[in-house]
PDB file of C-alpha atoms in Angstrom:
ATOM      1  CA  GLN F  27      59.365 -44.378  24.231  1.00 81.00           C
ATOM      2  CA  VAL F  28      61.919 -41.840  22.098  1.00 87.00           C
ATOM      3  CA  GLN F  29      60.990 -38.378  21.014  1.00 89.00           C
ATOM      4  CA  LEU F  30      62.859 -35.838  19.046  1.00 92.00           C
ATOM      5  CA  VAL F  31      62.690 -32.603  20.732  1.00 93.00           C
ATOM      6  CA  GLU F  32      63.504 -29.578  18.385  1.00 95.00           C
ATOM      7  CA  SER F  33      63.461 -26.027  20.360  1.00 97.00           C
ATOM      8  CA  GLY F  34      65.043 -22.704  19.868  1.00 98.00           C
ATOM      9  CA  GLY F  35      62.756 -21.207  17.108  1.00 98.00           C
ATOM     10  CA  GLY F  36      61.121 -18.032  17.307  1.00 98.00           C
ATOM     11  CA  LEU F  37      60.389 -14.573  15.738  1.00 98.00           C
ATOM     12  CA  VAL F  38      63.620 -12.738  14.636  1.00 98.00           C
ATOM     13  CA  GLN F  39      63.982  -9.624  12.361  1.00 98.00           C
ATOM     14  CA  GLU F  40      65.905 -10.157   9.265  1.00 98.00           C
ATOM     15  CA  GLY F  41      69.993 -10.015   9.742  1.00 98.00           C
ATOM     16  CA  GLY F  42      69.340 -11.556  13.032  1.00 98.00           C
ATOM     17  CA  SER F  43      70.290 -14.888  14.717  1.00 98.00           C
ATOM     18  CA  LEU F  44      68.870 -17.982  16.243  1.00 98.00           C
ATOM     19  CA  ARG F  45      69.826 -21.262  17.643  1.00 98.00           C
ATOM     20  CA  LEU F  46      68.187 -24.291  17.245  1.00 98.00           C
ATOM     21  CA  SER F  47      68.635 -27.593  19.403  1.00 97.00           C
ATOM     22  CA  CYS F  48      67.762 -31.060  18.944  1.00 95.00           C
ATOM     23  CA  ALA F  49      67.754 -33.699  21.536  1.00 93.00           C
ATOM     24  CA  THR F  50      65.619 -36.862  22.612  1.00 90.00           C
ATOM     25  CA  SER F  51      63.553 -37.557  25.378  1.00 85.00           C
ATOM     26  CA  GLY F  52      63.319 -40.974  26.771  1.00 84.00           C
ATOM     27  CA  ARG F  53      67.005 -41.761  25.910  1.00 88.00           C
ATOM     28  CA  THR F  54      70.031 -39.684  24.873  1.00 88.00           C
ATOM     29  CA  LEU F  55      71.154 -39.528  21.068  1.00 86.00           C
ATOM     30  CA  SER F  56      74.126 -40.849  21.980  1.00 85.00           C
ATOM     31  CA  SER F  57      73.065 -43.788  23.561  1.00 90.00           C
ATOM     32  CA  LEU F  58      70.542 -44.228  20.364  1.00 91.00           C
ATOM     33  CA  GLY F  59      74.011 -44.967  18.451  1.00 90.00           C
ATOM     34  CA  ILE F  60      73.172 -42.303  15.565  1.00 91.00           C
ATOM     35  CA  SER F  61      75.606 -41.947  12.866  1.00 92.00           C
ATOM     36  CA  ALA F  62      74.574 -38.498  11.362  1.00 94.00           C
ATOM     37  CA  MET F  63      71.923 -35.722  12.100  1.00 94.00           C
ATOM     38  CA  SER F  64      70.390 -33.595   9.587  1.00 96.00           C
ATOM     39  CA  TRP F  65      68.376 -30.283   9.890  1.00 98.00           C
ATOM     40  CA  TYR F  66      65.425 -30.095   7.339  1.00 98.00           C
ATOM     41  CA  ARG F  67      62.926 -27.106   6.991  1.00 98.00           C
ATOM     42  CA  GLN F  68      59.046 -26.604   5.836  1.00 98.00           C
ATOM     43  CA  ALA F  69      57.843 -23.515   4.630  1.00 97.00           C
ATOM     44  CA  PRO F  70      54.137 -22.876   3.948  1.00 92.00           C
ATOM     45  CA  GLY F  71      53.030 -24.122   0.889  1.00 95.00           C
ATOM     46  CA  ARG F  72      56.609 -25.949  -0.002  1.00 97.00           C
ATOM     47  CA  GLN F  73      58.007 -29.263   0.134  1.00 97.00           C
ATOM     48  CA  ARG F  74      60.482 -30.225   3.038  1.00 97.00           C
ATOM     49  CA  GLU F  75      64.238 -29.207   1.966  1.00 98.00           C
ATOM     50  CA  PHE F  76      67.422 -30.131   3.362  1.00 98.00           C
ATOM     51  CA  VAL F  77      68.927 -27.510   5.184  1.00 98.00           C
ATOM     52  CA  ALA F  78      72.407 -29.149   6.863  1.00 98.00           C
ATOM     53  CA  SER F  79      73.770 -32.480   7.897  1.00 98.00           C
ATOM     54  CA  LEU F  80      76.482 -33.339  10.525  1.00 96.00           C
ATOM     55  CA  VAL F  81      78.402 -36.533  10.328  1.00 95.00           C
ATOM     56  CA  ILE F  82      79.599 -38.313  13.921  1.00 89.00           C
ATOM     57  CA  ASN F  83      83.245 -37.779  12.320  1.00 89.00           C
ATOM     58  CA  GLY F  84      82.619 -34.096  12.176  1.00 91.00           C
ATOM     59  CA  ILE F  85      81.849 -34.126   8.324  1.00 96.00           C
ATOM     60  CA  THR F  86      79.185 -31.271   7.471  1.00 98.00           C
ATOM     61  CA  ASN F  87      77.020 -30.293   4.365  1.00 98.00           C
ATOM     62  CA  TYR F  88      74.722 -27.400   3.688  1.00 98.00           C
ATOM     63  CA  ALA F  89      72.157 -26.237   1.341  1.00 98.00           C
ATOM     64  CA  ASP F  90      73.551 -23.676  -0.696  1.00 98.00           C
ATOM     65  CA  SER F  91      71.092 -21.394   0.400  1.00 98.00           C
ATOM     66  CA  VAL F  92      72.144 -21.483   4.034  1.00 98.00           C
ATOM     67  CA  LYS F  93      76.036 -21.886   3.117  1.00 98.00           C
ATOM     68  CA  GLY F  94      78.052 -19.447   5.074  1.00 98.00           C
ATOM     69  CA  ARG F  95      75.113 -18.403   7.368  1.00 98.00           C
ATOM     70  CA  PHE F  96      74.150 -21.383   9.076  1.00 98.00           C
ATOM     71  CA  THR F  97      76.329 -23.704  11.301  1.00 98.00           C
ATOM     72  CA  VAL F  98      75.560 -27.241  12.619  1.00 98.00           C
ATOM     73  CA  SER F  99      77.281 -28.515  15.579  1.00 96.00           C
ATOM     74  CA  ARG F 100      76.921 -30.951  18.519  1.00 93.00           C
ATOM     75  CA  ASP F 101      77.966 -31.311  22.240  1.00 91.00           C
ATOM     76  CA  LYS F 102      81.031 -33.423  22.980  1.00 85.00           C
ATOM     77  CA  VAL F 103      78.803 -36.545  23.392  1.00 82.00           C
ATOM     78  CA  MET F 104      76.382 -35.704  20.641  1.00 81.00           C
ATOM     79  CA  ASN F 105      73.338 -35.807  23.207  1.00 89.00           C
ATOM     80  CA  THR F 106      72.369 -32.570  21.548  1.00 93.00           C
ATOM     81  CA  VAL F 107      72.593 -31.211  18.059  1.00 95.00           C
ATOM     82  CA  TYR F 108      72.508 -27.699  17.230  1.00 97.00           C
ATOM     83  CA  LEU F 109      71.960 -25.207  14.374  1.00 98.00           C
ATOM     84  CA  GLN F 110      73.221 -21.548  14.618  1.00 98.00           C
ATOM     85  CA  MET F 111      71.451 -19.390  11.981  1.00 98.00           C
ATOM     86  CA  ASN F 112      73.064 -15.875  11.175  1.00 98.00           C
ATOM     87  CA  SER F 113      72.120 -13.264   8.988  1.00 98.00           C
ATOM     88  CA  LEU F 114      68.704 -14.726   8.929  1.00 98.00           C
ATOM     89  CA  LYS F 115      66.398 -13.752   5.878  1.00 98.00           C
ATOM     90  CA  ALA F 116      62.651 -13.659   5.594  1.00 97.00           C
ATOM     91  CA  GLU F 117      62.911 -16.891   3.230  1.00 97.00           C
ATOM     92  CA  ASP F 118      64.238 -18.832   6.082  1.00 98.00           C
ATOM     93  CA  THR F 119      60.934 -18.721   7.776  1.00 98.00           C
ATOM     94  CA  ALA F 120      59.889 -22.375   8.068  1.00 98.00           C
ATOM     95  CA  VAL F 121      59.245 -25.156  10.361  1.00 98.00           C
ATOM     96  CA  TYR F 122      62.695 -26.793  11.040  1.00 98.00           C
ATOM     97  CA  PHE F 123      63.261 -30.464  11.891  1.00 97.00           C
ATOM     98  CA  CYS F 124      66.111 -32.586  13.027  1.00 96.00           C
ATOM     99  CA  LYS F 125      66.350 -35.814  11.864  1.00 95.00           C
ATOM    100  CA  PRO F 126      68.429 -38.462  13.188  1.00 94.00           C
ATOM    101  CA  SER F 127      70.208 -41.375  10.692  1.00 94.00           C
ATOM    102  CA  GLY F 128      71.874 -44.891  11.848  1.00 93.00           C
ATOM    103  CA  GLY F 129      71.617 -46.679  15.124  1.00 92.00           C
ATOM    104  CA  TRP F 130      68.129 -46.870  16.459  1.00 91.00           C
ATOM    105  CA  PHE F 131      66.827 -44.637  13.918  1.00 93.00           C
ATOM    106  CA  SER F 132      68.044 -47.088  11.105  1.00 94.00           C
ATOM    107  CA  GLY F 133      65.122 -48.048   9.151  1.00 92.00           C
ATOM    108  CA  ARG F 134      62.806 -45.520  11.092  1.00 91.00           C
ATOM    109  CA  ASP F 135      61.050 -42.572   9.340  1.00 89.00           C
ATOM    110  CA  TYR F 136      61.400 -40.452  12.584  1.00 87.00           C
ATOM    111  CA  TRP F 137      60.672 -36.940  12.784  1.00 88.00           C
ATOM    112  CA  GLY F 138      59.586 -34.457  15.467  1.00 86.00           C
ATOM    113  CA  GLN F 139      57.133 -31.807  15.838  1.00 92.00           C
ATOM    114  CA  GLY F 140      59.690 -29.285  14.846  1.00 96.00           C
ATOM    115  CA  THR F 141      60.472 -25.617  16.010  1.00 98.00           C
ATOM    116  CA  GLN F 142      59.084 -22.451  14.108  1.00 98.00           C
ATOM    117  CA  VAL F 143      61.286 -19.872  12.959  1.00 98.00           C
ATOM    118  CA  THR F 144      59.640 -16.647  11.735  1.00 98.00           C
ATOM    119  CA  VAL F 145      62.153 -14.004  10.080  1.00 98.00           C
ATOM    120  CA  SER F 146      60.163 -10.778   9.753  1.00 97.00           C
ATOM    121  CA  SER F 147      61.306  -8.404   7.049  1.00 91.00           C
TER     122      SER F 147
END
C-alpha cells in the first residue's frame, strides 16, 4: 500500500518560514517512477489551488502568488520533495498537499492527508 505523507506544517507568524516535506510510505518515490511532483493548497471555503511543481529534470513552476517566496526542491534520489516557504503571509494559510505525477501514479488521482499551515498576522 502506497501512502503519501506530507509533513512540516505548523503555526508561524507572518514573515516566518516553514519547510514542508512529501514522501511515501510503503515504497519510495523514486521506485514508483514519478516524473514530477506538485504542491497544492486548499484554504477554508476555497478550491484547491496549484502552488508549485518540480519535474524530474529540474524544471520548476510556481503560482504567481508564491513566486520569489517559495522554493520546491528534492533530495538527490527524489525520495523526498520539499517546499521551502519564506516570507509567509496570512493568505498562505491552508492545508498543503503534494501530488506526484507519472510512473505508478499515472491514471491515479492520489492525494495525501495534507499538512496544515497557519500563518498568524
